Amino acid sequence: MDSQTQLIPELQHWHSQGQYWSWQGHRWFYGEQGQGPALVLIHGFPSACWDWQYLLPTLNQRFRVVYLDMLGFGFSDKPVVAYDLCQQADAFEALCQQLGIEEAHLIAHDYGDSVAQELLARQNGGEAKVRWRSAALLNGGLFPDAHQPLLIQKLLASGIGPYIAPLIGEAAFRRSLNKIWGKQPPSETELTGLWQLMSVNQGQRALPYLIRYMHQRRVHQQRWFDALDQSQIPITLIDGVDDPISGHSLVNYFADHLPQHPIVRLNGVGHYPQLEAPERVLDALNQFWDTAVGAEVTE
């Protein structure tokens, strides 16, 4: 971690609860809490597993919860490399193996949705190293045709991305977050914390290389659609529909193309349901686990 960054107390506490794992020549920050069936949390872009902070005190009462800052995010290393969503999926499988986890449930958000889709595609093909029991997906680019990225995302993904990224300051970052939040704006702690998680370890440098995930989603479009369409495990979408990136457009596409999977629509909520409306997300998760997954996670 960059010692020059003075973290807010909330992040200092969060950092103290986790640890580092060395894999493929990099340091990855992760944590685990609770006991019971394993539950793996996969965060989004450009944030980190701190996104799950409000859900954890409830989730860890019934699960062994495992969360990871993916390469290029949060407190993990942020090299200037060609990032790959499939490598991020490899990391989750490797971490689960390291921790002795053979089967687990999934919750994913944003960028993490694509990682989850790759994990489910491997399961469908009989290639998974972990048996996934269920998947709950929050706002994200599950389908390229339903994804509506912000202008700054398009610029970062373009040829001028490496020149723009170092110029992104905290004020611009905050404006972008406010655009994608719902009726309840982000708190000062959330804005500062998310900025620090993105910028620590010179994180701006990695952004134009990370955001190439939008191209990877096109490349793997059919594989990752089939991952959801052909899956034999319970899957649900929990979506903040006021999100301009993956709100109504995602919900409508999901409902039309994957009618076998239930949807929970969170009105008044934007791109970060787990931060904006954690109690509503927990209610939706509990309903999903009660009705679709069974007694294993509801005892």
XYZ file of C-alpha atoms in Angstrom:
299
model
C 0.000 0.000 0.000
C 1.211 3.530 -0.819
C 2.423 4.930 2.493
C 1.907 8.473 1.199
C -1.879 8.081 1.257
C -3.493 9.074 4.567
C -6.510 6.832 4.663
C -9.737 7.859 6.342
C -10.342 5.964 9.614
C -13.016 3.766 8.049
C -10.536 2.502 5.451
C -7.790 2.087 8.017
C -10.128 -0.178 9.987
C -11.149 -2.072 6.851
C -7.514 -2.571 5.864
C -6.671 -3.890 9.334
C -9.347 -6.589 8.991
C -7.861 -8.042 5.799
C -4.610 -9.612 4.729
C -2.443 -10.099 1.667
C -2.080 -13.109 -0.585
C 0.767 -13.516 -3.060
C -0.215 -15.038 -6.396
C 1.288 -14.814 -9.887
C 3.895 -12.314 -8.755
C 1.441 -9.806 -7.242
C -0.041 -9.003 -3.843
C -3.808 -9.286 -3.551
C -5.777 -7.917 -0.599
C -8.552 -10.135 0.731
C -10.568 -10.894 3.826
C -12.838 -13.539 5.264
C -15.424 -13.357 8.019
C -17.968 -15.646 9.624
C -18.673 -19.360 9.528
C -20.981 -21.599 7.548
C -21.428 -22.188 3.818
C -18.917 -20.198 1.758
C -20.027 -16.991 0.050
C -17.716 -15.196 -2.390
C -18.199 -11.462 -3.054
C -16.929 -9.958 -6.338
C -16.751 -6.152 -6.500
C -16.999 -3.756 -9.430
C -15.098 -1.027 -11.309
C -13.426 1.195 -10.202
C -13.941 0.425 -6.528
C -13.027 -2.521 -4.278
C -14.407 -5.074 -1.851
C -15.057 -2.224 0.621
C -18.302 -1.910 -1.380
C -19.644 -4.829 0.674
C -19.033 -3.209 4.073
C -22.719 -2.641 4.926
C -23.775 -6.180 4.010
C -21.023 -8.025 5.837
C -22.309 -7.759 9.445
C -25.434 -9.641 8.369
C -23.904 -11.974 5.791
C -21.208 -13.189 8.158
C -23.858 -14.406 10.601
C -24.704 -17.308 8.303
C -21.821 -17.554 5.837
C -18.097 -17.861 5.677
C -17.714 -14.725 3.553
C -14.649 -14.296 1.335
C -13.905 -11.041 -0.500
C -10.987 -9.962 -2.661
C -9.660 -6.746 -4.178
C -9.015 -7.852 -7.735
C -5.744 -6.976 -9.432
C -5.762 -3.254 -10.266
C -8.276 -2.394 -7.532
C -8.319 -1.234 -3.922
C -5.356 -2.346 -1.836
C -4.158 -4.982 -4.311
C -1.272 -4.318 -6.694
C -2.038 -2.061 -9.657
C 0.493 -2.798 -12.375
C 0.270 -1.271 -15.835
C -0.502 -4.503 -17.673
C -3.083 -5.975 -20.036
C -5.830 -6.854 -17.551
C -8.070 -9.780 -18.315
C -11.408 -10.705 -16.756
C -10.582 -14.386 -17.125
C -7.414 -13.898 -15.077
C -9.521 -12.257 -12.366
C -11.754 -15.351 -12.432
C -8.624 -17.506 -12.129
C -7.714 -15.551 -8.988
C -11.009 -16.308 -7.278
C -10.664 -19.995 -8.050
C -7.065 -20.008 -6.803
C -7.956 -18.140 -3.603
C -10.802 -20.551 -2.877
C -8.419 -23.461 -3.368
C -5.902 -21.774 -1.080
C -8.612 -21.445 1.592
C -9.893 -24.988 1.148
C -13.242 -23.906 -0.324
C -14.723 -26.494 -2.677
C -18.176 -24.956 -3.134
C -19.637 -21.510 -2.568
C -22.400 -19.041 -3.347
C -21.717 -15.873 -5.335
C -22.695 -12.217 -5.114
C -21.261 -9.945 -7.804
C -21.548 -6.333 -8.927
C -20.601 -4.364 -12.066
C -17.190 -5.565 -13.401
C -17.578 -8.472 -11.003
C -20.682 -9.634 -12.876
C -18.504 -10.491 -15.873
C -16.073 -12.364 -13.630
C -19.023 -14.294 -12.187
C -20.295 -15.072 -15.695
C -16.899 -16.537 -16.584
C -16.923 -18.660 -13.437
C -20.410 -19.932 -14.273
C -19.377 -20.620 -17.884
C -16.585 -22.826 -16.565
C -19.063 -24.649 -14.360
C -21.415 -25.228 -17.281
C -18.491 -26.641 -19.257
C -17.360 -28.938 -16.460
C -14.130 -26.962 -15.992
C -14.800 -25.165 -12.694
C -12.388 -25.544 -9.787
C -15.121 -24.482 -7.356
C -18.724 -25.692 -7.339
C -20.960 -22.606 -7.442
C -24.287 -23.120 -5.648
C -26.100 -19.855 -6.494
C -25.404 -16.413 -7.947
C -26.911 -13.025 -7.119
C -25.949 -10.303 -9.593
C -26.187 -6.565 -8.964
C -26.019 -3.686 -11.479
C -23.445 -4.393 -14.167
C -22.709 -4.915 -17.843
C -24.073 -8.435 -18.152
C -24.988 -7.780 -21.772
C -23.002 -5.320 -23.948
C -26.146 -4.323 -25.852
C -27.810 -3.174 -22.609
C -24.760 -1.392 -21.170
C -24.675 2.422 -21.338
C -21.215 3.600 -20.184
C -20.493 7.146 -19.105
C -18.512 9.448 -21.419
C -15.443 9.211 -19.171
C -15.576 5.410 -19.453
C -15.672 5.631 -23.231
C -12.718 8.023 -23.236
C -10.682 5.832 -20.901
C -11.350 2.852 -23.153
C -10.202 4.763 -26.237
C -6.689 5.316 -27.558
C -6.318 8.479 -25.513
C -7.182 6.700 -22.260
C -3.579 6.509 -20.957
C -3.261 10.287 -21.407
C -6.584 11.100 -19.742
C -6.273 8.787 -16.748
C -3.522 10.729 -14.896
C -5.651 13.889 -15.175
C -8.624 12.431 -13.315
C -8.849 14.215 -9.973
C -11.019 13.744 -6.941
C -13.556 16.396 -7.986
C -14.213 14.702 -11.346
C -14.378 11.304 -9.670
C -16.975 12.578 -7.212
C -19.075 14.080 -10.006
C -19.124 10.738 -11.810
C -20.262 8.901 -8.688
C -23.010 11.419 -8.015
C -24.305 10.900 -11.567
C -24.815 7.179 -11.072
C -26.194 7.201 -7.513
C -29.953 7.114 -6.946
C -32.162 9.429 -4.909
C -29.993 9.222 -1.802
C -26.611 10.824 -2.661
C -23.356 9.210 -1.504
C -22.033 10.276 1.878
C -18.790 12.163 2.348
C -17.212 9.010 3.767
C -18.289 6.964 0.746
C -17.005 9.545 -1.727
C -13.668 9.939 0.012
C -13.264 6.230 0.654
C -13.995 5.212 -2.930
C -11.612 7.895 -4.221
C -8.829 6.720 -1.937
C -9.353 3.080 -2.899
C -9.151 3.966 -6.574
C -6.156 6.303 -6.304
C -4.001 4.426 -3.759
C -0.909 2.812 -5.306
C -1.184 5.217 -8.272
C -4.390 3.571 -9.329
C -5.224 6.085 -12.066
C -2.461 4.574 -14.202
C -4.281 1.244 -14.354
C -7.734 2.592 -15.292
C -7.365 2.623 -19.117
C -6.035 -0.942 -19.020
C -8.707 -2.196 -16.630
C -11.545 -0.645 -18.606
C -10.727 -2.744 -21.627
C -13.147 -5.129 -19.960
C -15.805 -3.450 -22.125
C -14.114 -4.908 -25.221
C -13.675 -8.292 -23.519
C -17.403 -8.383 -22.848
C -17.976 -8.153 -26.605
C -15.446 -10.875 -27.333
C -17.044 -13.274 -24.832
C -20.617 -12.055 -25.328
C -22.169 -15.390 -26.335
C -20.176 -17.447 -23.811
C -21.190 -15.178 -20.943
C -24.827 -15.015 -22.025
C -24.909 -18.815 -22.182
C -23.335 -18.907 -18.718
C -26.586 -17.495 -17.355
C -29.005 -19.032 -19.825
C -27.725 -22.592 -19.462
C -26.857 -22.565 -15.770
C -28.539 -25.139 -13.572
C -28.105 -23.161 -10.336
C -30.396 -20.449 -8.911
C -29.566 -16.993 -10.290
C -31.172 -13.626 -9.566
C -30.675 -10.023 -10.658
C -31.012 -7.344 -7.957
C -30.920 -4.004 -9.733
C -31.061 -0.333 -8.832
C -33.184 0.808 -11.747
C -32.291 4.516 -11.455
C -28.766 3.676 -12.599
C -28.024 5.382 -15.953
C -25.439 2.715 -16.822
C -27.197 -0.548 -16.021
C -30.628 0.282 -14.659
C -33.808 -0.034 -16.705
C -31.866 -1.035 -19.827
C -30.335 -4.031 -18.054
C -33.555 -5.064 -16.305
C -35.548 -4.977 -19.544
C -32.952 -6.982 -21.459
C -32.615 -9.519 -18.650
C -36.391 -9.955 -18.398
C -36.736 -10.438 -22.167
C -33.831 -12.850 -22.643
C -33.581 -14.724 -19.327
C -37.174 -14.999 -18.074
C -36.317 -18.115 -16.057
C -34.347 -16.032 -13.530
C -36.090 -13.695 -11.042
C -35.456 -9.946 -10.926
C -35.715 -7.579 -7.975
C -36.177 -3.969 -9.077
C -35.004 -1.359 -6.570
C -36.721 1.928 -7.423
C -34.901 5.090 -6.366
C -31.587 3.216 -6.243
C -28.686 3.727 -8.620
C -25.542 1.854 -9.588
C -24.390 0.845 -6.079
C -27.350 -0.921 -4.412
C -25.128 -2.491 -1.744
C -24.074 0.990 -0.579
C -27.245 2.941 -1.332
C -29.864 0.508 -0.025
C -28.131 -2.319 1.880
C -31.239 -3.351 3.837
C -33.265 -3.700 0.649
C -30.474 -5.729 -0.940
C -30.294 -7.991 2.116
C -34.070 -8.462 2.015
C -33.841 -9.432 -1.655
C -30.976 -11.833 -0.972
C -32.818 -13.488 1.893
C -35.926 -13.892 -0.246
C -33.803 -15.432 -3.013
C -32.054 -17.832 -0.665
C -35.306 -18.757 1.090
C -37.217 -19.550 -2.083
C -34.591 -20.675 -4.579
C -31.615 -22.038 -2.690
C -33.098 -23.772 0.333
C -32.357 -24.450 3.952
C -28.577 -24.575 3.606
C -28.253 -20.787 3.874
C -31.400 -20.000 5.850
C -31.043 -22.073 8.985
